[in-house]
Short mmCIF file of C-alpha atoms in Angstrom, two decimals:
data_model
loop_
_atom_site.label_atom_id
_atom_site.label_comp_id
_atom_site.label_asym_id
_atom_site.label_seq_id
_atom_site.Cartn_x
_atom_site.Cartn_y
_atom_site.Cartn_z
CA UNK A 288 -20.11 -26.18 -236.07
CA UNK A 289 -18.32 -23.22 -234.43
CA UNK A 290 -21.57 -21.31 -233.88
CA UNK A 291 -23.21 -24.29 -232.16
CA UNK A 292 -20.16 -24.94 -229.99
CA UNK A 293 -19.82 -21.26 -229.05
CA UNK A 294 -23.51 -21.00 -228.14
CA UNK A 295 -23.32 -24.08 -225.92
CA UNK A 296 -20.15 -22.83 -224.22
CA UNK A 297 -21.88 -19.52 -223.51
CA UNK A 298 -24.79 -21.43 -221.97
CA UNK A 299 -22.42 -22.96 -219.39
CA UNK A 300 -21.73 -26.38 -220.85
CA UNK A 301 -18.17 -27.71 -220.87
CA UNK A 302 -16.14 -28.41 -223.96
CA UNK A 303 -15.98 -32.07 -222.92
CA UNK A 304 -19.79 -32.31 -222.84
CA UNK A 305 -20.10 -30.57 -226.21
CA UNK A 306 -17.45 -32.76 -227.88
CA UNK A 307 -19.06 -35.90 -226.50
CA UNK A 308 -22.47 -34.77 -227.78
CA UNK A 309 -21.11 -34.04 -231.28
CA UNK A 310 -19.34 -37.41 -231.46
CA UNK A 311 -22.39 -39.30 -230.16
CA UNK A 312 -25.03 -37.62 -232.34
CA UNK A 313 -22.84 -36.94 -235.39
CA UNK A 314 -24.65 -33.61 -235.61
CA UNK A 315 -23.89 -29.91 -235.23
CA UNK A 316 -27.52 -28.90 -234.77
CA UNK A 317 -27.69 -26.98 -231.52
CA UNK A 318 -31.12 -28.38 -230.67
CA UNK A 319 -29.94 -31.97 -231.10
CA UNK A 320 -26.78 -31.32 -229.08
CA UNK A 321 -28.63 -29.54 -226.28
CA UNK A 322 -31.21 -32.35 -226.01
CA UNK A 323 -28.44 -34.97 -225.87
CA UNK A 324 -26.46 -33.11 -223.18
CA UNK A 325 -29.54 -32.56 -221.02
CA UNK A 326 -30.60 -36.21 -221.35
CA UNK A 327 -27.11 -37.32 -220.37
CA UNK A 328 -27.15 -35.03 -217.37
CA UNK A 329 -30.55 -36.37 -216.24
CA UNK A 330 -29.54 -40.01 -216.70
CA UNK A 331 -26.06 -39.60 -215.20
CA UNK A 332 -25.86 -36.81 -212.62
CA UNK A 333 -22.25 -37.87 -211.93
CA UNK A 334 -21.26 -36.65 -215.39
CA UNK A 335 -21.91 -33.02 -214.46
CA UNK A 336 -18.75 -31.07 -213.81
CA UNK A 337 -17.83 -29.96 -210.30
CA UNK A 338 -18.05 -26.30 -211.29
CA UNK A 339 -21.61 -26.80 -212.58
CA UNK A 340 -22.64 -28.62 -209.41
CA UNK A 341 -21.29 -25.76 -207.32
CA UNK A 342 -23.14 -23.10 -209.29
CA UNK A 343 -26.07 -21.59 -207.41
CA UNK A 344 -28.65 -19.05 -208.47
CA UNK A 345 -28.83 -15.96 -206.23
CA UNK A 346 -31.74 -13.58 -205.84
CA UNK A 347 -31.27 -10.05 -207.15
CA UNK A 348 -33.11 -8.52 -204.16
CA UNK A 349 -29.90 -7.41 -202.45
CA UNK A 350 -28.76 -5.51 -205.56
CA UNK A 351 -31.77 -3.15 -205.84
CA UNK A 352 -33.19 -0.37 -203.71
CA UNK A 353 -35.91 -1.73 -201.42
CA UNK A 354 -37.77 1.59 -201.30
CA UNK A 355 -37.93 1.75 -205.08
CA UNK A 356 -39.20 -1.83 -205.15
CA UNK A 357 -41.97 -0.88 -202.70
CA UNK A 358 -42.99 2.12 -204.83
CA UNK A 359 -43.26 0.01 -207.97
CA UNK A 360 -45.19 -2.72 -206.17
CA UNK A 361 -47.61 -0.06 -204.83
CA UNK A 362 -48.33 0.80 -208.46
CA UNK A 363 -49.45 -2.76 -209.15
CA UNK A 364 -46.27 -4.38 -210.43
CA UNK A 365 -45.16 -7.75 -209.05
CA UNK A 366 -42.02 -8.11 -206.96
CA UNK A 367 -40.25 -9.98 -209.79
CA UNK A 368 -41.05 -7.25 -212.31
CA UNK A 369 -40.17 -4.44 -209.88
CA UNK A 370 -36.77 -5.85 -208.95
CA UNK A 371 -35.95 -6.86 -212.51
CA UNK A 372 -36.85 -3.46 -213.97
CA UNK A 373 -34.71 -1.64 -211.43
CA UNK A 374 -31.67 -3.89 -211.90
CA UNK A 375 -31.83 -3.97 -215.71
CA UNK A 376 -32.28 -0.17 -215.87
CA UNK A 377 -29.02 0.07 -213.95
CA UNK A 378 -30.72 1.19 -210.70
CA UNK A 379 -31.39 4.67 -212.12
CA UNK A 380 -34.65 5.08 -210.19
CA UNK A 381 -38.36 4.42 -210.45
CA UNK A 382 -38.90 6.42 -213.66
CA UNK A 383 -36.17 4.48 -215.50
CA UNK A 384 -37.63 1.23 -214.19
CA UNK A 385 -41.14 2.15 -215.43
CA UNK A 386 -39.66 3.03 -218.84
CA UNK A 387 -37.97 -0.39 -218.95
CA UNK A 388 -41.29 -2.03 -218.01
CA UNK A 389 -43.10 -0.30 -220.90
CA UNK A 390 -40.42 -1.45 -223.33
CA UNK A 391 -40.38 -5.06 -222.16
CA UNK A 392 -43.91 -5.75 -220.91
CA UNK A 393 -44.59 -8.01 -223.92
CA UNK A 394 -41.51 -10.17 -223.39
CA UNK A 395 -42.29 -13.83 -222.95
CA UNK A 396 -40.30 -13.98 -219.70
CA UNK A 397 -41.56 -10.61 -218.39
CA UNK A 398 -43.02 -12.03 -215.17
CA UNK A 399 -40.29 -14.60 -214.55
CA UNK A 400 -37.98 -14.18 -211.59
CA UNK A 401 -34.56 -12.86 -212.56
CA UNK A 402 -31.56 -14.45 -210.88
CA UNK A 403 -27.80 -14.48 -211.24
CA UNK A 404 -25.22 -17.22 -210.97
CA UNK A 405 -23.64 -16.83 -207.54
CA UNK A 406 -19.88 -17.04 -207.18
CA UNK A 407 -19.64 -16.65 -203.43
CA UNK A 408 -18.01 -13.23 -203.85
CA UNK A 409 -19.55 -9.85 -203.27
CA UNK A 410 -20.16 -8.06 -206.58
CA UNK A 411 -21.36 -4.61 -207.54
CA UNK A 412 -24.91 -3.89 -208.73
CA UNK A 413 -23.51 -3.26 -212.22
CA UNK A 414 -21.85 -6.68 -212.25
CA UNK A 415 -25.06 -8.24 -210.92
CA UNK A 416 -27.06 -6.60 -213.72
CA UNK A 417 -24.58 -7.89 -216.28
CA UNK A 418 -24.74 -11.43 -214.89
CA UNK A 419 -28.54 -11.26 -214.77
CA UNK A 420 -28.72 -10.19 -218.41
CA UNK A 421 -26.28 -12.93 -219.34
CA UNK A 422 -28.34 -15.60 -217.57
CA UNK A 423 -31.57 -14.24 -219.01
CA UNK A 424 -30.14 -14.45 -222.53
CA UNK A 425 -29.04 -18.02 -221.96
CA UNK A 426 -32.48 -18.96 -220.68
CA UNK A 427 -34.12 -17.28 -223.65
CA UNK A 428 -31.85 -19.15 -226.05
CA UNK A 429 -32.59 -22.41 -224.28
CA UNK A 430 -36.32 -21.71 -224.49
CA UNK A 431 -36.04 -20.83 -228.19
CA UNK A 432 -34.26 -24.09 -228.94
CA UNK A 433 -36.84 -26.06 -226.97
CA UNK A 434 -39.68 -24.34 -228.86
CA UNK A 435 -38.03 -25.03 -232.22
CA UNK A 436 -37.55 -28.66 -231.26
CA UNK A 437 -41.19 -28.92 -230.16
CA UNK A 438 -42.33 -27.33 -233.42
CA UNK A 439 -40.16 -29.77 -235.36
CA UNK A 440 -41.65 -32.74 -233.49
CA UNK A 441 -45.15 -31.39 -234.05
CA UNK A 442 -44.54 -31.03 -237.78
CA UNK A 443 -43.03 -34.51 -237.93
CA UNK A 444 -46.08 -35.93 -236.16
CA UNK A 445 -48.37 -34.01 -238.50
CA UNK A 446 -46.63 -35.47 -241.54
CA UNK A 447 -46.74 -38.96 -240.04
CA UNK A 448 -50.45 -38.53 -239.27
CA UNK A 449 -51.08 -37.34 -242.82
CA UNK A 450 -49.24 -40.35 -244.21
CA UNK A 451 -51.29 -42.67 -242.02
CA UNK A 452 -54.49 -41.05 -243.30
CA UNK A 453 -53.32 -41.47 -246.89
CA UNK A 454 -52.59 -45.15 -246.21
CA UNK A 455 -56.08 -45.63 -244.77
CA UNK A 456 -57.63 -43.79 -247.71
CA UNK A 457 -55.63 -45.91 -250.17
CA UNK A 458 -56.66 -49.11 -248.41
CA UNK A 459 -60.33 -48.09 -248.53
CA UNK A 460 -60.03 -47.33 -252.25
CA UNK A 461 -58.45 -50.73 -252.87
CA UNK A 462 -61.22 -52.44 -250.92
CA UNK A 463 -63.79 -50.54 -252.96
CA UNK A 464 -62.15 -51.65 -256.21
CA UNK A 465 -62.12 -55.26 -255.03
CA UNK A 466 -65.80 -55.05 -254.11
CA UNK A 467 -66.62 -53.57 -257.52
CA UNK A 468 -64.59 -56.30 -259.21
CA UNK A 469 -66.40 -58.99 -257.23
CA UNK A 470 -69.74 -57.41 -258.08
CA UNK A 471 -68.86 -57.30 -261.78
CA UNK A 472 -67.76 -60.93 -261.68
CA UNK A 473 -71.01 -62.00 -260.04
CA UNK A 474 -73.03 -60.03 -262.57
CA UNK A 475 -71.09 -61.65 -265.42
CA UNK A 476 -71.61 -65.11 -263.95
CA UNK A 477 -75.33 -64.40 -263.55
CA UNK A 478 -75.43 -63.21 -267.15
CA UNK A 479 -73.85 -66.45 -268.37
CA UNK A 480 -76.23 -68.48 -266.21
CA UNK A 481 -79.24 -66.62 -267.59
CA UNK A 482 -77.92 -67.13 -271.09
CA UNK A 483 -77.57 -70.86 -270.53
CA UNK A 484 -81.11 -71.08 -269.16
CA UNK A 485 -82.41 -69.14 -272.16
CA UNK A 486 -80.65 -71.48 -274.57
CA UNK A 487 -82.11 -74.45 -272.73
CA UNK A 488 -85.59 -72.93 -273.04
CA UNK A 489 -85.06 -72.40 -276.78
CA UNK A 490 -83.97 -76.01 -277.11
CA UNK A 491 -87.19 -77.21 -275.49
CA UNK A 492 -89.29 -74.95 -277.68
CA UNK A 493 -87.63 -76.44 -280.76
CA UNK A 494 -88.37 -79.92 -279.49
CA UNK A 495 -92.04 -79.03 -279.15
CA UNK A 496 -92.14 -77.30 -282.52
CA UNK A 497 -90.49 -80.07 -284.51
CA UNK A 498 -92.18 -82.87 -282.61
CA UNK A 499 -88.98 -84.73 -281.87
CA UNK A 500 -86.16 -84.71 -279.36
CA UNK A 501 -83.83 -81.85 -279.97
CA UNK A 502 -80.94 -82.98 -277.78
CA UNK A 503 -78.03 -80.89 -276.73
CA UNK A 504 -75.78 -83.15 -278.75
CA UNK A 505 -77.80 -82.45 -281.90
CA UNK A 506 -77.70 -78.78 -281.16
CA UNK A 507 -73.91 -78.90 -280.80
CA UNK A 508 -73.61 -80.80 -284.05
CA UNK A 509 -75.44 -77.99 -285.83
CA UNK A 510 -73.22 -75.39 -284.28
CA UNK A 511 -70.05 -74.18 -285.96
CA UNK A 512 -66.94 -76.19 -285.19
CA UNK A 513 -64.33 -73.86 -283.71
CA UNK A 514 -60.62 -74.34 -284.23
CA UNK A 515 -58.24 -74.19 -281.23
CA UNK A 516 -57.10 -70.70 -282.15
CA UNK A 517 -60.72 -69.52 -282.55
CA UNK A 518 -61.63 -70.90 -279.13
CA UNK A 519 -58.54 -69.22 -277.70
CA UNK A 520 -59.47 -65.86 -279.22
CA UNK A 521 -63.03 -66.21 -277.92
CA UNK A 522 -61.75 -66.74 -274.37
CA UNK A 523 -59.38 -63.77 -274.61
CA UNK A 524 -62.21 -61.49 -275.71
CA UNK A 525 -64.34 -62.76 -272.82
CA UNK A 526 -61.60 -61.60 -270.43
CA UNK A 527 -61.58 -58.11 -271.93
CA UNK A 528 -65.40 -57.86 -271.83
CA UNK A 529 -65.77 -59.22 -268.28
CA UNK A 530 -63.10 -56.91 -266.78
CA UNK A 531 -63.23 -53.45 -268.40
CA UNK A 532 -60.17 -51.43 -267.32
CA UNK A 533 -62.21 -48.33 -266.41
CA UNK A 534 -64.28 -50.34 -263.91
CA UNK A 535 -61.90 -53.10 -262.83
CA UNK A 536 -58.36 -51.85 -263.51
CA UNK A 537 -55.44 -54.26 -263.96
CA UNK A 538 -57.48 -57.50 -263.70
CA UNK A 539 -57.64 -58.22 -267.43
CA UNK A 540 -54.12 -56.88 -267.95
CA UNK A 541 -52.62 -59.14 -265.25
CA UNK A 542 -54.41 -62.23 -266.56
CA UNK A 543 -53.43 -61.58 -270.19
CA UNK A 544 -49.84 -60.83 -269.17
CA UNK A 545 -49.57 -64.20 -267.39
CA UNK A 546 -51.12 -66.05 -270.36
CA UNK A 547 -48.67 -64.31 -272.71
CA UNK A 548 -45.70 -65.26 -270.50
CA UNK A 549 -46.80 -68.92 -270.37
CA UNK A 550 -47.22 -69.13 -274.17
CA UNK A 551 -43.93 -67.37 -274.90
CA UNK A 552 -42.03 -69.74 -272.58
CA UNK A 553 -43.52 -72.78 -274.34
CA UNK A 554 -42.86 -71.30 -277.79
CA UNK A 555 -39.21 -70.57 -276.94
CA UNK A 556 -38.66 -73.91 -275.14
CA UNK A 557 -41.06 -76.40 -276.78
CA UNK A 558 -39.19 -79.46 -275.48
CA UNK A 559 -38.87 -78.27 -271.88
CA UNK A 560 -41.58 -79.95 -269.80
CA UNK A 561 -41.37 -77.38 -266.97
CA UNK A 562 -42.51 -74.62 -269.33
CA UNK A 563 -45.52 -76.60 -270.58
CA UNK A 564 -47.29 -76.76 -267.24
CA UNK A 565 -48.41 -74.61 -264.31
CA UNK A 566 -49.33 -75.82 -260.82
CA UNK A 567 -53.05 -75.86 -260.06
CA UNK A 568 -52.31 -74.68 -256.51
CA UNK A 569 -50.08 -71.71 -257.40
CA UNK A 570 -51.39 -68.25 -256.61
CA UNK A 571 -50.68 -67.13 -260.18
CA UNK A 572 -52.97 -69.84 -261.57
CA UNK A 573 -55.69 -69.41 -258.94
CA UNK A 574 -55.84 -65.60 -259.11
CA UNK A 575 -55.09 -64.86 -262.77
CA UNK A 576 -56.49 -67.87 -264.64
CA UNK A 577 -58.89 -70.02 -262.63
CA UNK A 578 -60.72 -67.04 -261.09
CA UNK A 579 -60.90 -65.09 -264.37
CA UNK A 580 -63.85 -65.47 -266.74
CA UNK A 581 -62.59 -66.51 -270.19
CA UNK A 582 -59.03 -67.50 -269.15
CA UNK A 583 -59.79 -71.22 -268.87
CA UNK A 584 -61.89 -71.06 -272.06
CA UNK A 585 -58.91 -69.66 -273.95
CA UNK A 586 -56.30 -72.11 -272.64
CA UNK A 587 -58.61 -75.15 -272.78
CA UNK A 588 -59.36 -74.35 -276.40
CA UNK A 589 -55.67 -74.06 -277.16
CA UNK A 590 -54.93 -77.52 -275.75
CA UNK A 591 -54.35 -77.19 -272.00
CA UNK A 592 -55.77 -79.91 -269.72
CA UNK A 593 -55.64 -80.72 -266.01
CA UNK A 594 -53.30 -83.60 -265.28
CA UNK A 595 -51.90 -84.79 -261.94
CA UNK A 596 -52.11 -81.44 -260.16
CA UNK A 597 -50.95 -79.36 -263.13
CA UNK A 598 -52.49 -77.41 -265.98
CA UNK A 599 -50.58 -78.88 -268.94
CA UNK A 600 -50.26 -77.89 -272.61
CA UNK A 601 -50.84 -81.16 -274.53
CA UNK A 602 -51.04 -79.90 -278.10
CA UNK A 603 -48.04 -81.25 -280.00
CA UNK A 604 -48.43 -78.59 -282.68
CA UNK A 605 -46.78 -75.54 -281.16
CA UNK A 606 -47.12 -73.56 -284.40
CA UNK A 607 -50.49 -72.23 -283.19
CA UNK A 608 -48.70 -70.61 -280.27
CA UNK A 609 -47.31 -67.91 -282.54
CA UNK A 610 -50.86 -66.91 -283.56
CA UNK A 611 -52.06 -67.08 -279.95
CA UNK A 612 -49.16 -64.88 -278.79
CA UNK A 613 -50.00 -62.30 -281.47
CA UNK A 614 -53.65 -62.23 -280.33
CA UNK A 615 -52.69 -61.56 -276.69
CA UNK A 616 -50.09 -58.94 -277.63
CA UNK A 617 -52.72 -57.13 -279.68
CA UNK A 618 -55.16 -57.11 -276.75
CA UNK A 619 -52.47 -55.74 -274.41
CA UNK A 620 -51.77 -52.71 -276.62
#
């Protein structure tokens, strides 16, 4: 706090401006305070103090030897560099000025014009040099703060840009997963369709072989009769096969988790009608049951039917729910 306030006071800002900046920004960072004060001064010129408005920058030309300036300029140095080197080497002559130039030629503000804050009073060359150094230091500090602020903003923008790229990359990966899931679903549906066509072809071949109608009803009569819990388990296994977690992550897990929740609610509240049904238009039903291969097979086999806009559990014997719950819990392990 004290360091920031002292630095700003040395740069010519008033205590009132500094206090107002601290209270407004709730910060003691010199860069934040300097930015706030400058913005306030630009937006409200009336807020500048009278002493600041009266301050004027004077040239240092009248505080250096004109002949020495001419000599240095004849050697290829600019007027700004010649005058500055003479003043800041305490007007000790051309040799001292050249020595100063060699020591400071790599300074960032080497070619900038050096000025002093005029007070309206005549001052000595020594006092002018002191004031010039003081102003130069303030300008350097101001430039340093501005550069640090710019670097901070650049880093912040870089991080924000990186985050945006990560969001785009994540979105593309999610789209790819969805496309793979849709492809797998279509392949599974095509597989089931081909299987049905093959079974139909076998049925016709049996009709031709045995010389009599081999109807689908007869075929079903010869098939094994499945119990509700066996049909349920068959549907659950279809879900796991159709949506392998390494290819289509979370799909089977989300569907099985919803089925488990529905069955547990019914088992714990067998007389509560609201727990025995799920809306056919709900997103949970549409995305995690109706759109999932095997989910309807499992719940239909267990005793769920469509009724008046709901998918309703009609089986009065809820004892099978305990077995069904155990099957799902085992698949979720």
